[in-house]
mmCIF file of C-alpha atoms in Angstrom:
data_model
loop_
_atom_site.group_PDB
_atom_site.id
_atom_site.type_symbol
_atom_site.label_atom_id
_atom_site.label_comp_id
_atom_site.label_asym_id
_atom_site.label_seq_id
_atom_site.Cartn_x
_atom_site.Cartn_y
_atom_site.Cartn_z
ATOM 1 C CA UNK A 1 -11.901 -23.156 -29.708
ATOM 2 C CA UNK A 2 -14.521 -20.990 -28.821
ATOM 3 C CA UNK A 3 -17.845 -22.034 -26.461
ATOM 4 C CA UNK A 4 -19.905 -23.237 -29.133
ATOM 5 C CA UNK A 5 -17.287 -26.087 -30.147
ATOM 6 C CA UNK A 6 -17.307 -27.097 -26.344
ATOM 7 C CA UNK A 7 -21.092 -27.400 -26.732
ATOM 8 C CA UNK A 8 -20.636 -29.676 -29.882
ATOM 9 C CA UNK A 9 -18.037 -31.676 -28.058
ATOM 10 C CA UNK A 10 -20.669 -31.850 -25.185
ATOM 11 C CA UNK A 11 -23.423 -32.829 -27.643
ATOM 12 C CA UNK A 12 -21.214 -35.780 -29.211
ATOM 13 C CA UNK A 13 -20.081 -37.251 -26.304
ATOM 14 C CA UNK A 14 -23.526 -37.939 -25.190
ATOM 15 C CA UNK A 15 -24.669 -39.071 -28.084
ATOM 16 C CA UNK A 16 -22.027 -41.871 -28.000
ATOM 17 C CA UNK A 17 -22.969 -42.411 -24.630
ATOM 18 C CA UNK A 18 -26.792 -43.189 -25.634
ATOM 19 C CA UNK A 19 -25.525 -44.787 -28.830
ATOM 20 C CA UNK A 20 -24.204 -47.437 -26.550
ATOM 21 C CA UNK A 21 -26.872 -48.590 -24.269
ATOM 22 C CA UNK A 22 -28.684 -49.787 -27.514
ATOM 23 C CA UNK A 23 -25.578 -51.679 -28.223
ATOM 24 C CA UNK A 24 -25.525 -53.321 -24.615
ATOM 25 C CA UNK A 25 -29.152 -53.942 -24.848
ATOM 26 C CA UNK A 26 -28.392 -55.307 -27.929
ATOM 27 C CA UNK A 27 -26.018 -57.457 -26.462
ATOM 28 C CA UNK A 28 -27.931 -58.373 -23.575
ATOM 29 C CA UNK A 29 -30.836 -59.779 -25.898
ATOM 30 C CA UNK A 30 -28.200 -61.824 -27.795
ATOM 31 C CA UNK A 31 -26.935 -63.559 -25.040
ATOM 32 C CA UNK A 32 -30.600 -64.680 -24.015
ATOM 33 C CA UNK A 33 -30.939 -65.704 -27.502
ATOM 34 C CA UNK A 34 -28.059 -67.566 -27.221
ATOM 35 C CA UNK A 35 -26.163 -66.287 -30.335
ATOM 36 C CA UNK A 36 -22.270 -67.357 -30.344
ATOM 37 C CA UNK A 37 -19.328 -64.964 -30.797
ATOM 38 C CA UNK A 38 -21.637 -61.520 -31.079
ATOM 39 C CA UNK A 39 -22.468 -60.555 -27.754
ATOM 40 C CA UNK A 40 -18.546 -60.622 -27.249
ATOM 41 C CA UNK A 41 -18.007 -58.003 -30.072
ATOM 42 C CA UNK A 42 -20.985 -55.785 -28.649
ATOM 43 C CA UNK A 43 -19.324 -55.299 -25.340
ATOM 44 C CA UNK A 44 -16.346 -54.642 -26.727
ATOM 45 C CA UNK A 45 -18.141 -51.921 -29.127
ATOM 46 C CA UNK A 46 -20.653 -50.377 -26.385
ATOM 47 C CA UNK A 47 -17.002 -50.076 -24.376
ATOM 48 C CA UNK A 48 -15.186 -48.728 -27.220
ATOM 49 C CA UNK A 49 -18.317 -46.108 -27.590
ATOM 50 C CA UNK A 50 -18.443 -45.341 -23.611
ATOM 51 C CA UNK A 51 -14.491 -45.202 -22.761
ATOM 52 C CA UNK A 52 -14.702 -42.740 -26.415
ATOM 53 C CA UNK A 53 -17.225 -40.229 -25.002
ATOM 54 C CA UNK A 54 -15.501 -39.737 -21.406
ATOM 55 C CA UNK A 55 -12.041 -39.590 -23.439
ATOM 56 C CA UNK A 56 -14.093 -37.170 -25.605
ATOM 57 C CA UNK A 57 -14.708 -35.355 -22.569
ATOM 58 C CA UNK A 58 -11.812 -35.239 -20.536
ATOM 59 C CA UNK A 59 -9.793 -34.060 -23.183
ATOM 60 C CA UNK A 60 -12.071 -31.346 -24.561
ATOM 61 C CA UNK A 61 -12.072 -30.466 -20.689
ATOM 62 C CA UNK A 62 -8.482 -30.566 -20.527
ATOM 63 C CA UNK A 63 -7.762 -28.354 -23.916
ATOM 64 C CA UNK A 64 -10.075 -25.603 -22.494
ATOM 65 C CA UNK A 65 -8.615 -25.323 -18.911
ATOM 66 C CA UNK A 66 -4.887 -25.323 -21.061
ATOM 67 C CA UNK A 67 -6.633 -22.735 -23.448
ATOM 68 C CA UNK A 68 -7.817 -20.475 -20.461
ATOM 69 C CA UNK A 69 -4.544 -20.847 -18.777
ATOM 70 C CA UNK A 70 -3.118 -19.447 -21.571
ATOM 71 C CA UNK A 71 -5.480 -16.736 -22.734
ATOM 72 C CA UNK A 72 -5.098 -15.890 -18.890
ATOM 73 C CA UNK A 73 -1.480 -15.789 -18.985
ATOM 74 C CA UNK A 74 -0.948 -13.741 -22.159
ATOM 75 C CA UNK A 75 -3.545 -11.541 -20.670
ATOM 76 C CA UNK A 76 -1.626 -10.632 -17.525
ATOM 77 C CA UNK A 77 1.588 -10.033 -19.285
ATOM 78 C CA UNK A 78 0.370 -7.959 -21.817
ATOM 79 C CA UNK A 79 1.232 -4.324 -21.910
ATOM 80 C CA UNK A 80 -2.767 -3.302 -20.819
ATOM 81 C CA UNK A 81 -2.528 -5.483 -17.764
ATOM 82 C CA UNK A 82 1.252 -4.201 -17.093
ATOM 83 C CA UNK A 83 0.500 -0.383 -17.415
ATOM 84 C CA UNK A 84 -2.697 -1.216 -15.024
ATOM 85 C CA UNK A 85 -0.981 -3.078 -12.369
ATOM 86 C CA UNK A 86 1.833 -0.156 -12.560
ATOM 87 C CA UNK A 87 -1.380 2.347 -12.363
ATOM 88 C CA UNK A 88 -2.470 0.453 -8.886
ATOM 89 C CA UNK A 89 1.243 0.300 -7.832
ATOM 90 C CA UNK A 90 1.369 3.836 -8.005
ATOM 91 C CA UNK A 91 -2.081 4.740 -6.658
ATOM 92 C CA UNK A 92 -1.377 2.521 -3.948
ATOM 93 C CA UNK A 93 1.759 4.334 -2.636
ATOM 94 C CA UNK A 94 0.404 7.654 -3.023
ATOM 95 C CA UNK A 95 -2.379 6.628 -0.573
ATOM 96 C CA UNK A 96 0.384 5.808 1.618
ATOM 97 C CA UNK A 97 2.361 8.777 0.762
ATOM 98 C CA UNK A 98 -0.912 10.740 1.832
ATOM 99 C CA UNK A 99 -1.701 8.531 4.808
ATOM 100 C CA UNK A 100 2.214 9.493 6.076
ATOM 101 C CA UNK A 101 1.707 12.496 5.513
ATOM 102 C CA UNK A 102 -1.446 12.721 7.286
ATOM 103 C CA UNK A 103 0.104 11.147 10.422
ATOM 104 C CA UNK A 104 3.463 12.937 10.268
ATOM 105 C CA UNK A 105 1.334 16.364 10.418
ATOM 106 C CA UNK A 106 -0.648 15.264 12.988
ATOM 107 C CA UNK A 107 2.707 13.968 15.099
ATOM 108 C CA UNK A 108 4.437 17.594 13.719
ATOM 109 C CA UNK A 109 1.170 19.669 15.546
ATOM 110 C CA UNK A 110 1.393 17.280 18.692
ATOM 111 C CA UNK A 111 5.103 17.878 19.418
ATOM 112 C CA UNK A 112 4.501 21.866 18.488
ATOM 113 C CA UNK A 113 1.354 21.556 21.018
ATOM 114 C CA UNK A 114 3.416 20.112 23.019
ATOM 115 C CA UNK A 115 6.780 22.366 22.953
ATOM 116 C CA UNK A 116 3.840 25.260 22.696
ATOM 117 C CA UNK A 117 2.722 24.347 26.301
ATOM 118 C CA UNK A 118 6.084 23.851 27.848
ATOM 119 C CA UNK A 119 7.468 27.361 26.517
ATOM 120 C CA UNK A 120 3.711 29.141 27.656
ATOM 121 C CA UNK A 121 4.545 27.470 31.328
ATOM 122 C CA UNK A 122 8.210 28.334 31.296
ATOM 123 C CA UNK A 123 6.892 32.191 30.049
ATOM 124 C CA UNK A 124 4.103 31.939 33.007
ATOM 125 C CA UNK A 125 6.388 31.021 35.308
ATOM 126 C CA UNK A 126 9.374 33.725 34.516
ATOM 127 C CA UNK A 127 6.335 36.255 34.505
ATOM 128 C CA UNK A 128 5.229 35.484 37.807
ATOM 129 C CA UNK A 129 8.310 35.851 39.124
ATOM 130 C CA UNK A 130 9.047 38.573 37.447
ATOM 131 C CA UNK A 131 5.440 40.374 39.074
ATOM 132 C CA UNK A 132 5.578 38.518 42.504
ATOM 133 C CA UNK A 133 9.757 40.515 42.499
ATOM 134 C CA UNK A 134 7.965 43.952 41.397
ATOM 135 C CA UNK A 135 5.132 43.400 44.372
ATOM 136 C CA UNK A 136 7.420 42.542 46.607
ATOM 137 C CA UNK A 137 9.725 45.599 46.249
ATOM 138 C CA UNK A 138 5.924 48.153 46.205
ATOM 139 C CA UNK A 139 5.346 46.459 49.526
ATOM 140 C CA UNK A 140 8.700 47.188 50.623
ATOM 141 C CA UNK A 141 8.707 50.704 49.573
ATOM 142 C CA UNK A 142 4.803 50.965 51.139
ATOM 143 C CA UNK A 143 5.655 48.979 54.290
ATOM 144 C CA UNK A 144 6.201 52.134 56.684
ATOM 145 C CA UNK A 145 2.913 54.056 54.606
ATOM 146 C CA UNK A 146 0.738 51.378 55.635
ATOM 147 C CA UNK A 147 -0.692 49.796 59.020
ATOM 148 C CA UNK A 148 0.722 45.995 60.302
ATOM 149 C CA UNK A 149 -2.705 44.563 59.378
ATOM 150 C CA UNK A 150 -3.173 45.799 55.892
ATOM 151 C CA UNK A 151 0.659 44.936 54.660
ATOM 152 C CA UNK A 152 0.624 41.330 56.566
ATOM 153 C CA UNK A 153 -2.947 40.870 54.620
ATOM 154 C CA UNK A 154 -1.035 41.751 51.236
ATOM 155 C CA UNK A 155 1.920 40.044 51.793
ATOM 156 C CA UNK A 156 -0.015 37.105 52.628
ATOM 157 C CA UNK A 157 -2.373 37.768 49.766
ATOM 158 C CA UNK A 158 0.717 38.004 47.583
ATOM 159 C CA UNK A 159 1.881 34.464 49.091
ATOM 160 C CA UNK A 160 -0.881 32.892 48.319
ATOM 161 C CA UNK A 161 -1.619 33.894 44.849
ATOM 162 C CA UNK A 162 2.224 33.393 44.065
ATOM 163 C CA UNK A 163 1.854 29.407 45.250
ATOM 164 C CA UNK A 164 -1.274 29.140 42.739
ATOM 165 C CA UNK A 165 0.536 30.261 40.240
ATOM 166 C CA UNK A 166 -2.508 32.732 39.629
ATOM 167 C CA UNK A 167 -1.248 35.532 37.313
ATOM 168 C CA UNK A 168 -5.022 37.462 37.453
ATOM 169 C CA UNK A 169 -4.673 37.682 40.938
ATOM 170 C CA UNK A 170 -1.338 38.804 41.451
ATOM 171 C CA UNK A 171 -1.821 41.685 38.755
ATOM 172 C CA UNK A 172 -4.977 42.729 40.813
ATOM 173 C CA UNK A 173 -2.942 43.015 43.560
ATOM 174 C CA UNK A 174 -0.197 45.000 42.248
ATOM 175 C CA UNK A 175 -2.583 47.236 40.578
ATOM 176 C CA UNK A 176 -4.408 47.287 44.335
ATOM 177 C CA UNK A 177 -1.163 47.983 45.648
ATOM 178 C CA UNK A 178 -0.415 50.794 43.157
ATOM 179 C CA UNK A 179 -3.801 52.250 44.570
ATOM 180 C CA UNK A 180 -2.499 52.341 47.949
ATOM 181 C CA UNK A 181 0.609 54.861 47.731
#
């Protein structure tokens, strides 16, 4: 049934519906007038016509809801609507494939930044000691070239920059020390 039958279905149930308030006006006049046995089978009519347009209705109502259930349901098991809900299905998880993937990346370069920094500190802190061992043994080999004030000033120099952790400083002062002898 297509939309133009629901329109004529429409049209017909109101015409009974104004068909039958002449027939109860009808009625109405013929039981002022006093007329036996009529008025009875007007109502019953004007009922007939009333109770046969809202049937009309409901059931032309009815059919098209069933009909749209149905066209709906063939329509979302059909192969169309099958190979399009498979297309979403499969966008859907590549989004989250790429959405992983963004995340696990972005965990991947933390941990590296991470392990990075550790291994750079570790490296920094083998060097150092590595440089402060190699000042230490100049100023030992220097001690007797140079006066009390100058090697207690390096030595504490050397001290200092070797609690700071200050790389710079401590190659300035083994290239300051290399100066010296």
């Amino acid at each position: 049934m297509g939309f133009t039958v629901f329109i004529l279905i429409i049209r017909i149930s109101l015409l009974l519906i104004l068909a039958s308030l002449p027939v109860f006006l009808l009625m109405e006049l013929l039981l002022r007038l006093a007329v036996p046995g009529l008025p009875g089978a007007l109502t019953l009519l004007g009922t007939a016509m009333l109770l046969s347009a809202f049937a009309v209705l409901i059931i032309a109502g009815l059919l098209g809801v069933f009909k749209i259930i149905v066209h709906s349901a063939l329509d979302y098991f059909s192969s169309k609507q099958r190979v399009q809900r498979r297309l979403w299905f499969v966008q859907a998880r590549q989004d989250q494939v790429k959405r992983l993937f963004y995340f696990k990346a972005r965990q991947i370069k933390y941990f590296n930044e991470l392990s990075r920094k550790r291994l750079l500190k570790l490296n920094t802190r083998k060097h150092i000691r590595s440089l402060s061992k190699a000042i230490d043994k100049d100023l030992l080999s220097i001690k007797a070239k140079l006066p009390g004030t100058t090697y207690q000033q390096l030595q504490q120099d050397h001290a200092r920059y070797r609690s700071r952790q200050d790389v710079e400083a401590l190659l300035t002062l083994q290239q300051k020390i290399s100066t010296l002898v």
